[in-house]
Amino acid sequence: MELLLTLRRHLQAIGLLLAVFLLASLAAHATDNPAAHPTFTVKVTGKGRPMLLIPGLTCPGAVWDETVARYQKDYQCHVISLAGFGGQPASQPVSDQFLQDARNQILTYVKSEKLTKPVVIGHSLGGFLALWMSATDPSALGPLVIVDSLPFLAAVQNANLTADAAKPMAEGMRQQMRQGHMSVAQSRQMSAGLMTDTARITQASRWSQLSDPATVAQAMYDLYTTDLRQDVARIQQPTLVLGAWAAYKAYGSTMESTRAIYEQQYAKLPQHHIEMSEAGKHFLMWDDTQWFFAQTDAFLKQNATAKRAGKVRS
């Protein structure tokens, strides 16, 4: 009898703990309404200062798994997965301003969840979204970490190109991409140009195959026809830009020539700092992981110190 009573007390205690945990989880996310942001889903992990992580084209939030594992002890990580990417259900119909809708809905999410000056880490298209969000609402976000992304991708080879001039090329690309998936071989070949690890190439290729062609086509169109080179002047946050050049070495690029493109495109952004990876390709968080973490750690520490110093002075 005594053993049964003891066991019952243990079970009651476990049940109470589970109830407390569930209530806390529900309270933490009670304000989120997934129907309010059909362009993305979000997974929240960790505790501390809020951090948004936004993946690039065709990638789900899982691309940030190692980054979340590193920062979740000190940051509450809000990992975005855009609709239609990497197996995520696509919005139907696909909006003809998909990235603008994503920008607006993520900013609304930040406000509805009461995230105070979240750090934002964005890769490629995700980095572009981070810049666009900050330029649209300069007071909403905290420090930005932009991973191999530019304010106007279409102008990489011609700095004088305008968004209007890029539209015919972008429209042709959109029509072609809407027709369907690349073959597995084509997908692997493209991924191999963006990263070096064979296992990662396989994973990225799989995500590409699982992505919705219409969504990817529209996202690329939006990316190629939106020029933020002047808009970044409104960004008030310190911004770390991590650039890659190794993938373009075969085409005659050097680190210096690639850095010059970055400097030119980010010239109007008041508080920016550009660092170039020696060997990493486009997926720097995978290809040059230790360097990526070293740069990001130092940047976050520097801005946390500056924030505390500002509070003391005030």
PDB file of C-alpha atoms in Angstrom:
ATOM      1  CA  MET A   1       0.000   0.000   0.000  1.00  0.00           C
ATOM      2  CA  GLU A   2       2.758   2.434   0.932  1.00  0.00           C
ATOM      3  CA  LEU A   3       4.537   1.668  -2.338  1.00  0.00           C
ATOM      4  CA  LEU A   4       1.357   2.396  -4.284  1.00  0.00           C
ATOM      5  CA  LEU A   5       0.885   5.710  -2.479  1.00  0.00           C
ATOM      6  CA  THR A   6       4.481   6.693  -3.194  1.00  0.00           C
ATOM      7  CA  LEU A   7       4.085   5.783  -6.865  1.00  0.00           C
ATOM      8  CA  ARG A   8       0.847   7.754  -7.056  1.00  0.00           C
ATOM      9  CA  ARG A   9       2.531  10.828  -5.575  1.00  0.00           C
ATOM     10  CA  HIS A  10       5.354  10.553  -8.138  1.00  0.00           C
ATOM     11  CA  LEU A  11       2.864  10.290 -10.990  1.00  0.00           C
ATOM     12  CA  GLN A  12       0.922  13.283  -9.664  1.00  0.00           C
ATOM     13  CA  ALA A  13       4.141  15.287  -9.411  1.00  0.00           C
ATOM     14  CA  ILE A  14       5.110  14.369 -12.973  1.00  0.00           C
ATOM     15  CA  GLY A  15       1.627  15.291 -14.175  1.00  0.00           C
ATOM     16  CA  LEU A  16       1.839  18.642 -12.409  1.00  0.00           C
ATOM     17  CA  LEU A  17       5.228  19.377 -13.959  1.00  0.00           C
ATOM     18  CA  LEU A  18       3.927  18.492 -17.418  1.00  0.00           C
ATOM     19  CA  ALA A  19       0.901  20.729 -16.910  1.00  0.00           C
ATOM     20  CA  VAL A  20       3.102  23.631 -15.828  1.00  0.00           C
ATOM     21  CA  PHE A  21       5.364  23.073 -18.842  1.00  0.00           C
ATOM     22  CA  LEU A  22       2.436  22.974 -21.267  1.00  0.00           C
ATOM     23  CA  LEU A  23       0.845  26.070 -19.773  1.00  0.00           C
ATOM     24  CA  ALA A  24       4.143  27.934 -19.988  1.00  0.00           C
ATOM     25  CA  SER A  25       4.554  26.883 -23.606  1.00  0.00           C
ATOM     26  CA  LEU A  26       1.032  27.955 -24.464  1.00  0.00           C
ATOM     27  CA  ALA A  27       1.513  31.282 -22.712  1.00  0.00           C
ATOM     28  CA  ALA A  28       4.753  31.895 -24.565  1.00  0.00           C
ATOM     29  CA  HIS A  29       3.038  31.456 -27.920  1.00  0.00           C
ATOM     30  CA  ALA A  30      -0.515  32.476 -27.138  1.00  0.00           C
ATOM     31  CA  THR A  31      -0.205  35.679 -29.149  1.00  0.00           C
ATOM     32  CA  ASP A  32       0.978  33.941 -32.318  1.00  0.00           C
ATOM     33  CA  ASN A  33      -1.694  33.350 -34.936  1.00  0.00           C
ATOM     34  CA  PRO A  34      -0.312  31.227 -37.805  1.00  0.00           C
ATOM     35  CA  ALA A  35      -3.204  32.299 -40.027  1.00  0.00           C
ATOM     36  CA  ALA A  36      -1.851  35.848 -39.792  1.00  0.00           C
ATOM     37  CA  HIS A  37       1.355  34.873 -41.590  1.00  0.00           C
ATOM     38  CA  PRO A  38       0.598  32.450 -44.444  1.00  0.00           C
ATOM     39  CA  THR A  39       3.982  33.161 -46.042  1.00  0.00           C
ATOM     40  CA  PHE A  40       5.893  31.431 -43.237  1.00  0.00           C
ATOM     41  CA  THR A  41       5.855  29.129 -40.231  1.00  0.00           C
ATOM     42  CA  VAL A  42       8.018  29.594 -37.156  1.00  0.00           C
ATOM     43  CA  LYS A  43       9.691  27.300 -34.639  1.00  0.00           C
ATOM     44  CA  VAL A  44      10.766  28.777 -31.302  1.00  0.00           C
ATOM     45  CA  THR A  45      13.658  27.283 -29.318  1.00  0.00           C
ATOM     46  CA  GLY A  46      15.724  28.471 -26.364  1.00  0.00           C
ATOM     47  CA  LYS A  47      15.461  31.428 -24.022  1.00  0.00           C
ATOM     48  CA  GLY A  48      16.963  34.875 -23.697  1.00  0.00           C
ATOM     49  CA  ARG A  49      17.143  37.792 -26.098  1.00  0.00           C
ATOM     50  CA  PRO A  50      15.032  37.153 -29.224  1.00  0.00           C
ATOM     51  CA  MET A  51      16.788  36.111 -32.429  1.00  0.00           C
ATOM     52  CA  LEU A  52      15.164  35.659 -35.838  1.00  0.00           C
ATOM     53  CA  LEU A  53      16.793  33.262 -38.310  1.00  0.00           C
ATOM     54  CA  ILE A  54      15.664  33.448 -41.943  1.00  0.00           C
ATOM     55  CA  PRO A  55      16.819  30.887 -44.532  1.00  0.00           C
ATOM     56  CA  GLY A  56      17.560  31.407 -48.200  1.00  0.00           C
ATOM     57  CA  LEU A  57      15.856  30.250 -51.384  1.00  0.00           C
ATOM     58  CA  THR A  58      14.420  26.680 -51.294  1.00  0.00           C
ATOM     59  CA  CYS A  59      15.732  26.079 -47.749  1.00  0.00           C
ATOM     60  CA  PRO A  60      13.543  25.458 -44.688  1.00  0.00           C
ATOM     61  CA  GLY A  61      14.476  26.666 -41.219  1.00  0.00           C
ATOM     62  CA  ALA A  62      16.425  23.446 -40.632  1.00  0.00           C
ATOM     63  CA  VAL A  63      19.336  25.041 -42.479  1.00  0.00           C
ATOM     64  CA  TRP A  64      19.961  26.876 -39.179  1.00  0.00           C
ATOM     65  CA  ASP A  65      19.977  23.801 -36.903  1.00  0.00           C
ATOM     66  CA  GLU A  66      23.662  24.123 -35.948  1.00  0.00           C
ATOM     67  CA  THR A  67      23.293  27.862 -35.426  1.00  0.00           C
ATOM     68  CA  VAL A  68      20.300  27.350 -33.134  1.00  0.00           C
ATOM     69  CA  ALA A  69      22.210  24.703 -31.175  1.00  0.00           C
ATOM     70  CA  ARG A  70      24.966  27.243 -30.554  1.00  0.00           C
ATOM     71  CA  TYR A  71      22.816  30.200 -29.508  1.00  0.00           C
ATOM     72  CA  GLN A  72      19.702  28.750 -27.859  1.00  0.00           C
ATOM     73  CA  LYS A  73      21.212  28.951 -24.359  1.00  0.00           C
ATOM     74  CA  ASP A  74      21.425  32.736 -24.582  1.00  0.00           C
ATOM     75  CA  TYR A  75      18.821  33.562 -27.232  1.00  0.00           C
ATOM     76  CA  GLN A  76      15.208  32.685 -27.889  1.00  0.00           C
ATOM     77  CA  CYS A  77      15.543  31.524 -31.498  1.00  0.00           C
ATOM     78  CA  HIS A  78      12.584  32.155 -33.798  1.00  0.00           C
ATOM     79  CA  VAL A  79      13.376  30.074 -36.883  1.00  0.00           C
ATOM     80  CA  ILE A  80      11.443  31.063 -39.989  1.00  0.00           C
ATOM     81  CA  SER A  81      10.491  28.602 -42.746  1.00  0.00           C
ATOM     82  CA  LEU A  82       9.046  30.313 -45.805  1.00  0.00           C
ATOM     83  CA  ALA A  83       6.004  28.768 -47.474  1.00  0.00           C
ATOM     84  CA  GLY A  84       6.827  26.631 -50.495  1.00  0.00           C
ATOM     85  CA  PHE A  85      10.494  26.134 -49.598  1.00  0.00           C
ATOM     86  CA  GLY A  86      12.081  22.788 -48.741  1.00  0.00           C
ATOM     87  CA  GLY A  87       8.845  20.837 -48.407  1.00  0.00           C
ATOM     88  CA  GLN A  88       6.842  23.528 -46.599  1.00  0.00           C
ATOM     89  CA  PRO A  89       3.266  23.824 -47.929  1.00  0.00           C
ATOM     90  CA  ALA A  90       2.983  26.618 -50.484  1.00  0.00           C
ATOM     91  CA  SER A  91       0.535  29.495 -50.182  1.00  0.00           C
ATOM     92  CA  GLN A  92      -2.293  29.124 -52.692  1.00  0.00           C
ATOM     93  CA  PRO A  93      -2.389  31.038 -54.868  1.00  0.00           C
ATOM     94  CA  VAL A  94       1.189  32.321 -54.778  1.00  0.00           C
ATOM     95  CA  SER A  95       1.122  36.083 -54.286  1.00  0.00           C
ATOM     96  CA  ASP A  96       2.655  38.232 -57.023  1.00  0.00           C
ATOM     97  CA  GLN A  97       4.478  40.098 -54.243  1.00  0.00           C
ATOM     98  CA  PHE A  98       5.566  37.091 -52.205  1.00  0.00           C
ATOM     99  CA  LEU A  99       8.683  38.613 -50.628  1.00  0.00           C
ATOM    100  CA  GLN A 100       6.935  41.873 -49.786  1.00  0.00           C
ATOM    101  CA  ASP A 101       4.164  39.914 -48.074  1.00  0.00           C
ATOM    102  CA  ALA A 102       6.771  37.884 -46.163  1.00  0.00           C
ATOM    103  CA  ARG A 103       8.523  41.089 -45.118  1.00  0.00           C
ATOM    104  CA  ASN A 104       5.313  42.628 -43.805  1.00  0.00           C
ATOM    105  CA  GLN A 105       4.134  39.474 -42.047  1.00  0.00           C
ATOM    106  CA  ILE A 106       7.455  38.875 -40.279  1.00  0.00           C
ATOM    107  CA  LEU A 107       7.458  42.483 -39.062  1.00  0.00           C
ATOM    108  CA  THR A 108       3.891  41.993 -37.805  1.00  0.00           C
ATOM    109  CA  TYR A 109       4.999  38.790 -36.062  1.00  0.00           C
ATOM    110  CA  VAL A 110       7.802  40.682 -34.306  1.00  0.00           C
ATOM    111  CA  LYS A 111       5.279  43.211 -33.001  1.00  0.00           C
ATOM    112  CA  SER A 112       2.540  40.733 -32.058  1.00  0.00           C
ATOM    113  CA  GLU A 113       5.026  38.531 -30.182  1.00  0.00           C
ATOM    114  CA  LYS A 114       6.453  41.658 -28.496  1.00  0.00           C
ATOM    115  CA  LEU A 115      10.004  40.795 -29.567  1.00  0.00           C
ATOM    116  CA  THR A 116      12.199  43.678 -28.463  1.00  0.00           C
ATOM    117  CA  LYS A 117      14.923  44.518 -30.985  1.00  0.00           C
ATOM    118  CA  PRO A 118      15.537  40.909 -32.063  1.00  0.00           C
ATOM    119  CA  VAL A 119      18.868  39.986 -33.577  1.00  0.00           C
ATOM    120  CA  VAL A 120      18.247  38.911 -37.180  1.00  0.00           C
ATOM    121  CA  ILE A 121      20.451  36.407 -39.010  1.00  0.00           C
ATOM    122  CA  GLY A 122      19.548  35.937 -42.660  1.00  0.00           C
ATOM    123  CA  HIS A 123      21.186  33.872 -45.382  1.00  0.00           C
ATOM    124  CA  SER A 124      20.973  34.859 -49.052  1.00  0.00           C
ATOM    125  CA  LEU A 125      17.300  35.657 -49.722  1.00  0.00           C
ATOM    126  CA  GLY A 126      16.834  35.651 -45.941  1.00  0.00           C
ATOM    127  CA  GLY A 127      19.546  38.289 -45.631  1.00  0.00           C
ATOM    128  CA  PHE A 128      17.788  40.379 -48.259  1.00  0.00           C
ATOM    129  CA  LEU A 129      14.552  40.104 -46.271  1.00  0.00           C
ATOM    130  CA  ALA A 130      16.374  41.195 -43.102  1.00  0.00           C
ATOM    131  CA  LEU A 131      17.676  44.304 -44.890  1.00  0.00           C
ATOM    132  CA  TRP A 132      14.240  45.060 -46.349  1.00  0.00           C
ATOM    133  CA  MET A 133      12.519  44.648 -42.994  1.00  0.00           C
ATOM    134  CA  SER A 134      14.981  46.941 -41.250  1.00  0.00           C
ATOM    135  CA  ALA A 135      14.775  49.584 -43.975  1.00  0.00           C
ATOM    136  CA  THR A 136      10.960  49.439 -43.852  1.00  0.00           C
ATOM    137  CA  ASP A 137      10.689  49.742 -40.055  1.00  0.00           C
ATOM    138  CA  PRO A 138      14.050  50.997 -38.734  1.00  0.00           C
ATOM    139  CA  SER A 139      13.025  50.794 -35.074  1.00  0.00           C
ATOM    140  CA  ALA A 140      11.702  47.211 -35.095  1.00  0.00           C
ATOM    141  CA  LEU A 141      14.866  45.130 -35.225  1.00  0.00           C
ATOM    142  CA  GLY A 142      18.209  44.774 -33.493  1.00  0.00           C
ATOM    143  CA  PRO A 143      21.638  43.963 -34.966  1.00  0.00           C
ATOM    144  CA  LEU A 144      21.698  42.250 -38.361  1.00  0.00           C
ATOM    145  CA  VAL A 145      23.949  39.414 -39.530  1.00  0.00           C
ATOM    146  CA  ILE A 146      23.715  39.172 -43.323  1.00  0.00           C
ATOM    147  CA  VAL A 147      25.165  35.952 -44.746  1.00  0.00           C
ATOM    148  CA  ASP A 148      26.260  36.261 -48.380  1.00  0.00           C
ATOM    149  CA  SER A 149      23.491  38.545 -49.568  1.00  0.00           C
ATOM    150  CA  LEU A 150      23.311  41.861 -51.414  1.00  0.00           C
ATOM    151  CA  PRO A 151      20.833  44.759 -51.523  1.00  0.00           C
ATOM    152  CA  PHE A 152      20.354  44.260 -55.301  1.00  0.00           C
ATOM    153  CA  LEU A 153      21.393  40.882 -56.649  1.00  0.00           C
ATOM    154  CA  ALA A 154      20.666  41.732 -60.281  1.00  0.00           C
ATOM    155  CA  ALA A 155      23.357  44.438 -60.282  1.00  0.00           C
ATOM    156  CA  VAL A 156      26.280  42.138 -59.451  1.00  0.00           C
ATOM    157  CA  GLN A 157      27.714  42.373 -62.966  1.00  0.00           C
ATOM    158  CA  ASN A 158      26.416  45.833 -63.833  1.00  0.00           C
ATOM    159  CA  ALA A 159      26.319  48.395 -61.043  1.00  0.00           C
ATOM    160  CA  ASN A 160      24.288  50.773 -63.237  1.00  0.00           C
ATOM    161  CA  LEU A 161      21.405  48.338 -63.674  1.00  0.00           C
ATOM    162  CA  THR A 162      18.035  49.536 -62.364  1.00  0.00           C
ATOM    163  CA  ALA A 163      15.124  47.485 -61.074  1.00  0.00           C
ATOM    164  CA  ASP A 164      13.031  48.441 -64.113  1.00  0.00           C
ATOM    165  CA  ALA A 165      15.797  47.432 -66.499  1.00  0.00           C
ATOM    166  CA  ALA A 166      16.087  44.067 -64.752  1.00  0.00           C
ATOM    167  CA  LYS A 167      12.391  43.215 -65.180  1.00  0.00           C
ATOM    168  CA  PRO A 168      12.512  41.637 -68.681  1.00  0.00           C
ATOM    169  CA  MET A 169      15.320  39.290 -67.618  1.00  0.00           C
ATOM    170  CA  ALA A 170      13.547  38.529 -64.341  1.00  0.00           C
ATOM    171  CA  GLU A 171      10.255  37.837 -66.125  1.00  0.00           C
ATOM    172  CA  GLY A 172      11.920  35.376 -68.494  1.00  0.00           C
ATOM    173  CA  MET A 173      13.507  33.635 -65.537  1.00  0.00           C
ATOM    174  CA  ARG A 174      10.181  33.525 -63.683  1.00  0.00           C
ATOM    175  CA  GLN A 175       8.367  31.960 -66.629  1.00  0.00           C
ATOM    176  CA  GLN A 176      11.054  29.325 -67.073  1.00  0.00           C
ATOM    177  CA  MET A 177      11.204  28.436 -63.375  1.00  0.00           C
ATOM    178  CA  ARG A 178       7.419  28.111 -63.121  1.00  0.00           C
ATOM    179  CA  GLN A 179       7.473  25.231 -65.597  1.00  0.00           C
ATOM    180  CA  GLY A 180       8.701  22.736 -63.031  1.00  0.00           C
ATOM    181  CA  HIS A 181      11.512  21.223 -61.021  1.00  0.00           C
ATOM    182  CA  MET A 182      15.077  20.846 -62.168  1.00  0.00           C
ATOM    183  CA  SER A 183      16.266  17.280 -62.557  1.00  0.00           C
ATOM    184  CA  VAL A 184      18.055  15.707 -59.607  1.00  0.00           C
ATOM    185  CA  ALA A 185      21.336  15.933 -61.518  1.00  0.00           C
ATOM    186  CA  GLN A 186      20.807  19.631 -62.283  1.00  0.00           C
ATOM    187  CA  SER A 187      19.874  20.309 -58.672  1.00  0.00           C
ATOM    188  CA  ARG A 188      23.006  18.565 -57.389  1.00  0.00           C
ATOM    189  CA  GLN A 189      25.180  20.433 -59.874  1.00  0.00           C
ATOM    190  CA  MET A 190      23.768  23.770 -58.741  1.00  0.00           C
ATOM    191  CA  SER A 191      24.141  22.874 -55.058  1.00  0.00           C
ATOM    192  CA  ALA A 192      27.743  21.779 -55.632  1.00  0.00           C
ATOM    193  CA  GLY A 193      28.528  25.314 -56.758  1.00  0.00           C
ATOM    194  CA  LEU A 194      27.177  26.705 -53.482  1.00  0.00           C
ATOM    195  CA  MET A 195      28.808  24.373 -50.920  1.00  0.00           C
ATOM    196  CA  THR A 196      31.562  21.773 -50.659  1.00  0.00           C
ATOM    197  CA  ASP A 197      30.376  18.990 -48.320  1.00  0.00           C
ATOM    198  CA  THR A 198      28.844  16.052 -50.221  1.00  0.00           C
ATOM    199  CA  ALA A 199      26.247  15.303 -47.533  1.00  0.00           C
ATOM    200  CA  ARG A 200      25.195  18.951 -47.493  1.00  0.00           C
ATOM    201  CA  ILE A 201      24.919  18.940 -51.294  1.00  0.00           C
ATOM    202  CA  THR A 202      22.558  15.975 -51.061  1.00  0.00           C
ATOM    203  CA  GLN A 203      20.443  17.722 -48.402  1.00  0.00           C
ATOM    204  CA  ALA A 204      20.241  21.028 -50.272  1.00  0.00           C
ATOM    205  CA  SER A 205      19.351  19.215 -53.506  1.00  0.00           C
ATOM    206  CA  ARG A 206      16.552  17.372 -51.719  1.00  0.00           C
ATOM    207  CA  TRP A 207      15.156  20.635 -50.367  1.00  0.00           C
ATOM    208  CA  SER A 208      15.291  22.130 -53.841  1.00  0.00           C
ATOM    209  CA  GLN A 209      13.365  19.176 -55.257  1.00  0.00           C
ATOM    210  CA  LEU A 210      10.743  19.546 -52.510  1.00  0.00           C
ATOM    211  CA  SER A 211      10.235  23.278 -53.141  1.00  0.00           C
ATOM    212  CA  ASP A 212       7.217  24.662 -54.984  1.00  0.00           C
ATOM    213  CA  PRO A 213       8.310  25.920 -58.449  1.00  0.00           C
ATOM    214  CA  ALA A 214       5.777  28.767 -58.570  1.00  0.00           C
ATOM    215  CA  THR A 215       6.870  30.082 -55.159  1.00  0.00           C
ATOM    216  CA  VAL A 216      10.573  29.835 -55.991  1.00  0.00           C
ATOM    217  CA  ALA A 217       9.984  31.568 -59.335  1.00  0.00           C
ATOM    218  CA  GLN A 218       8.108  34.456 -57.713  1.00  0.00           C
ATOM    219  CA  ALA A 219      10.680  34.833 -54.941  1.00  0.00           C
ATOM    220  CA  MET A 220      13.486  35.049 -57.502  1.00  0.00           C
ATOM    221  CA  TYR A 221      11.517  37.596 -59.526  1.00  0.00           C
ATOM    222  CA  ASP A 222      10.985  39.732 -56.428  1.00  0.00           C
ATOM    223  CA  LEU A 223      14.658  39.430 -55.518  1.00  0.00           C
ATOM    224  CA  TYR A 224      15.828  40.502 -58.976  1.00  0.00           C
ATOM    225  CA  THR A 225      13.443  43.458 -59.270  1.00  0.00           C
ATOM    226  CA  THR A 226      13.833  45.039 -55.816  1.00  0.00           C
ATOM    227  CA  ASP A 227      16.756  47.424 -55.366  1.00  0.00           C
ATOM    228  CA  LEU A 228      17.599  48.269 -51.745  1.00  0.00           C
ATOM    229  CA  ARG A 229      20.914  50.042 -52.388  1.00  0.00           C
ATOM    230  CA  GLN A 230      19.429  53.441 -51.502  1.00  0.00           C
ATOM    231  CA  ASP A 231      16.928  52.123 -48.949  1.00  0.00           C
ATOM    232  CA  VAL A 232      19.627  50.674 -46.680  1.00  0.00           C
ATOM    233  CA  ALA A 233      20.474  54.260 -45.691  1.00  0.00           C
ATOM    234  CA  ARG A 234      17.450  54.077 -43.358  1.00  0.00           C
ATOM    235  CA  ILE A 235      18.811  51.082 -41.436  1.00  0.00           C
ATOM    236  CA  GLN A 236      19.785  52.144 -37.910  1.00  0.00           C
ATOM    237  CA  GLN A 237      21.139  48.815 -36.697  1.00  0.00           C
ATOM    238  CA  PRO A 238      24.779  47.689 -36.651  1.00  0.00           C
ATOM    239  CA  THR A 239      25.106  45.228 -39.529  1.00  0.00           C
ATOM    240  CA  LEU A 240      27.654  42.473 -40.046  1.00  0.00           C
ATOM    241  CA  VAL A 241      27.921  41.332 -43.662  1.00  0.00           C
ATOM    242  CA  LEU A 242      29.625  37.981 -44.241  1.00  0.00           C
ATOM    243  CA  GLY A 243      30.670  37.517 -47.850  1.00  0.00           C
ATOM    244  CA  ALA A 244      31.781  34.547 -49.948  1.00  0.00           C
ATOM    245  CA  TRP A 245      33.922  34.587 -53.062  1.00  0.00           C
ATOM    246  CA  ALA A 246      35.519  31.121 -53.424  1.00  0.00           C
ATOM    247  CA  ALA A 247      32.729  29.776 -55.649  1.00  0.00           C
ATOM    248  CA  TYR A 248      33.508  32.453 -58.246  1.00  0.00           C
ATOM    249  CA  LYS A 249      37.268  31.931 -58.348  1.00  0.00           C
ATOM    250  CA  ALA A 250      36.949  29.753 -61.457  1.00  0.00           C
ATOM    251  CA  TYR A 251      35.310  32.692 -63.236  1.00  0.00           C
ATOM    252  CA  GLY A 252      38.176  35.078 -62.529  1.00  0.00           C
ATOM    253  CA  SER A 253      36.913  36.657 -59.311  1.00  0.00           C
ATOM    254  CA  THR A 254      39.253  37.464 -56.443  1.00  0.00           C
ATOM    255  CA  MET A 255      38.480  38.217 -52.834  1.00  0.00           C
ATOM    256  CA  GLU A 256      39.334  41.864 -53.501  1.00  0.00           C
ATOM    257  CA  SER A 257      37.078  42.167 -56.557  1.00  0.00           C
ATOM    258  CA  THR A 258      34.197  40.475 -54.724  1.00  0.00           C
ATOM    259  CA  ARG A 259      34.669  42.666 -51.657  1.00  0.00           C
ATOM    260  CA  ALA A 260      34.514  45.723 -53.930  1.00  0.00           C
ATOM    261  CA  ILE A 261      31.046  44.644 -55.106  1.00  0.00           C
ATOM    262  CA  TYR A 262      29.921  44.309 -51.487  1.00  0.00           C
ATOM    263  CA  GLU A 263      31.366  47.686 -50.514  1.00  0.00           C
ATOM    264  CA  GLN A 264      29.680  49.348 -53.467  1.00  0.00           C
ATOM    265  CA  GLN A 265      26.272  47.840 -52.762  1.00  0.00           C
ATOM    266  CA  TYR A 266      26.395  48.527 -49.006  1.00  0.00           C
ATOM    267  CA  ALA A 267      27.910  52.001 -49.323  1.00  0.00           C
ATOM    268  CA  LYS A 268      24.763  53.780 -48.060  1.00  0.00           C
ATOM    269  CA  LEU A 269      24.288  51.555 -44.986  1.00  0.00           C
ATOM    270  CA  PRO A 270      25.534  53.672 -42.033  1.00  0.00           C
ATOM    271  CA  GLN A 271      26.801  51.027 -39.570  1.00  0.00           C
ATOM    272  CA  HIS A 272      28.041  48.108 -41.638  1.00  0.00           C
ATOM    273  CA  HIS A 273      31.114  45.917 -41.419  1.00  0.00           C
ATOM    274  CA  ILE A 274      32.068  43.464 -44.167  1.00  0.00           C
ATOM    275  CA  GLU A 275      34.099  40.308 -43.600  1.00  0.00           C
ATOM    276  CA  MET A 276      35.045  37.908 -46.407  1.00  0.00           C
ATOM    277  CA  SER A 277      35.511  34.172 -45.913  1.00  0.00           C
ATOM    278  CA  GLU A 278      38.774  32.805 -47.288  1.00  0.00           C
ATOM    279  CA  ALA A 279      37.408  29.473 -48.485  1.00  0.00           C
ATOM    280  CA  GLY A 280      33.675  29.180 -47.853  1.00  0.00           C
ATOM    281  CA  LYS A 281      31.139  29.092 -50.649  1.00  0.00           C
ATOM    282  CA  HIS A 282      27.621  30.521 -50.498  1.00  0.00           C
ATOM    283  CA  PHE A 283      26.428  28.482 -47.492  1.00  0.00           C
ATOM    284  CA  LEU A 284      28.976  29.990 -45.111  1.00  0.00           C
ATOM    285  CA  MET A 285      27.339  28.578 -41.982  1.00  0.00           C
ATOM    286  CA  TRP A 286      28.031  25.116 -43.441  1.00  0.00           C
ATOM    287  CA  ASP A 287      31.196  25.680 -45.486  1.00  0.00           C
ATOM    288  CA  ASP A 288      33.207  27.807 -43.051  1.00  0.00           C
ATOM    289  CA  THR A 289      31.389  27.048 -39.815  1.00  0.00           C
ATOM    290  CA  GLN A 290      34.055  27.994 -37.274  1.00  0.00           C
ATOM    291  CA  TRP A 291      34.772  31.266 -39.066  1.00  0.00           C
ATOM    292  CA  PHE A 292      31.039  32.005 -39.289  1.00  0.00           C
ATOM    293  CA  PHE A 293      30.576  31.432 -35.562  1.00  0.00           C
ATOM    294  CA  ALA A 294      33.720  33.397 -34.644  1.00  0.00           C
ATOM    295  CA  GLN A 295      32.538  36.420 -36.640  1.00  0.00           C
ATOM    296  CA  THR A 296      28.969  36.206 -35.360  1.00  0.00           C
ATOM    297  CA  ASP A 297      30.024  35.629 -31.735  1.00  0.00           C
ATOM    298  CA  ALA A 298      32.306  38.669 -31.756  1.00  0.00           C
ATOM    299  CA  PHE A 299      29.647  40.854 -33.391  1.00  0.00           C
ATOM    300  CA  LEU A 300      26.922  39.824 -30.943  1.00  0.00           C
ATOM    301  CA  LYS A 301      29.244  40.287 -27.962  1.00  0.00           C
ATOM    302  CA  GLN A 302      30.326  43.718 -29.175  1.00  0.00           C
ATOM    303  CA  ASN A 303      26.753  44.902 -29.617  1.00  0.00           C
ATOM    304  CA  ALA A 304      25.591  43.419 -26.314  1.00  0.00           C
ATOM    305  CA  THR A 305      28.405  45.353 -24.601  1.00  0.00           C
ATOM    306  CA  ALA A 306      27.500  48.531 -26.471  1.00  0.00           C
ATOM    307  CA  LYS A 307      23.839  48.108 -25.476  1.00  0.00           C
ATOM    308  CA  ARG A 308      24.745  47.741 -21.790  1.00  0.00           C
ATOM    309  CA  ALA A 309      27.071  50.744 -21.982  1.00  0.00           C
ATOM    310  CA  GLY A 310      24.279  52.807 -23.509  1.00  0.00           C
ATOM    311  CA  LYS A 311      21.958  51.914 -20.621  1.00  0.00           C
ATOM    312  CA  VAL A 312      24.618  52.946 -18.087  1.00  0.00           C
ATOM    313  CA  ARG A 313      25.168  56.302 -19.821  1.00  0.00           C
ATOM    314  CA  SER A 314      21.447  56.995 -19.970  1.00  0.00           C
TER     315      SER A 314
END
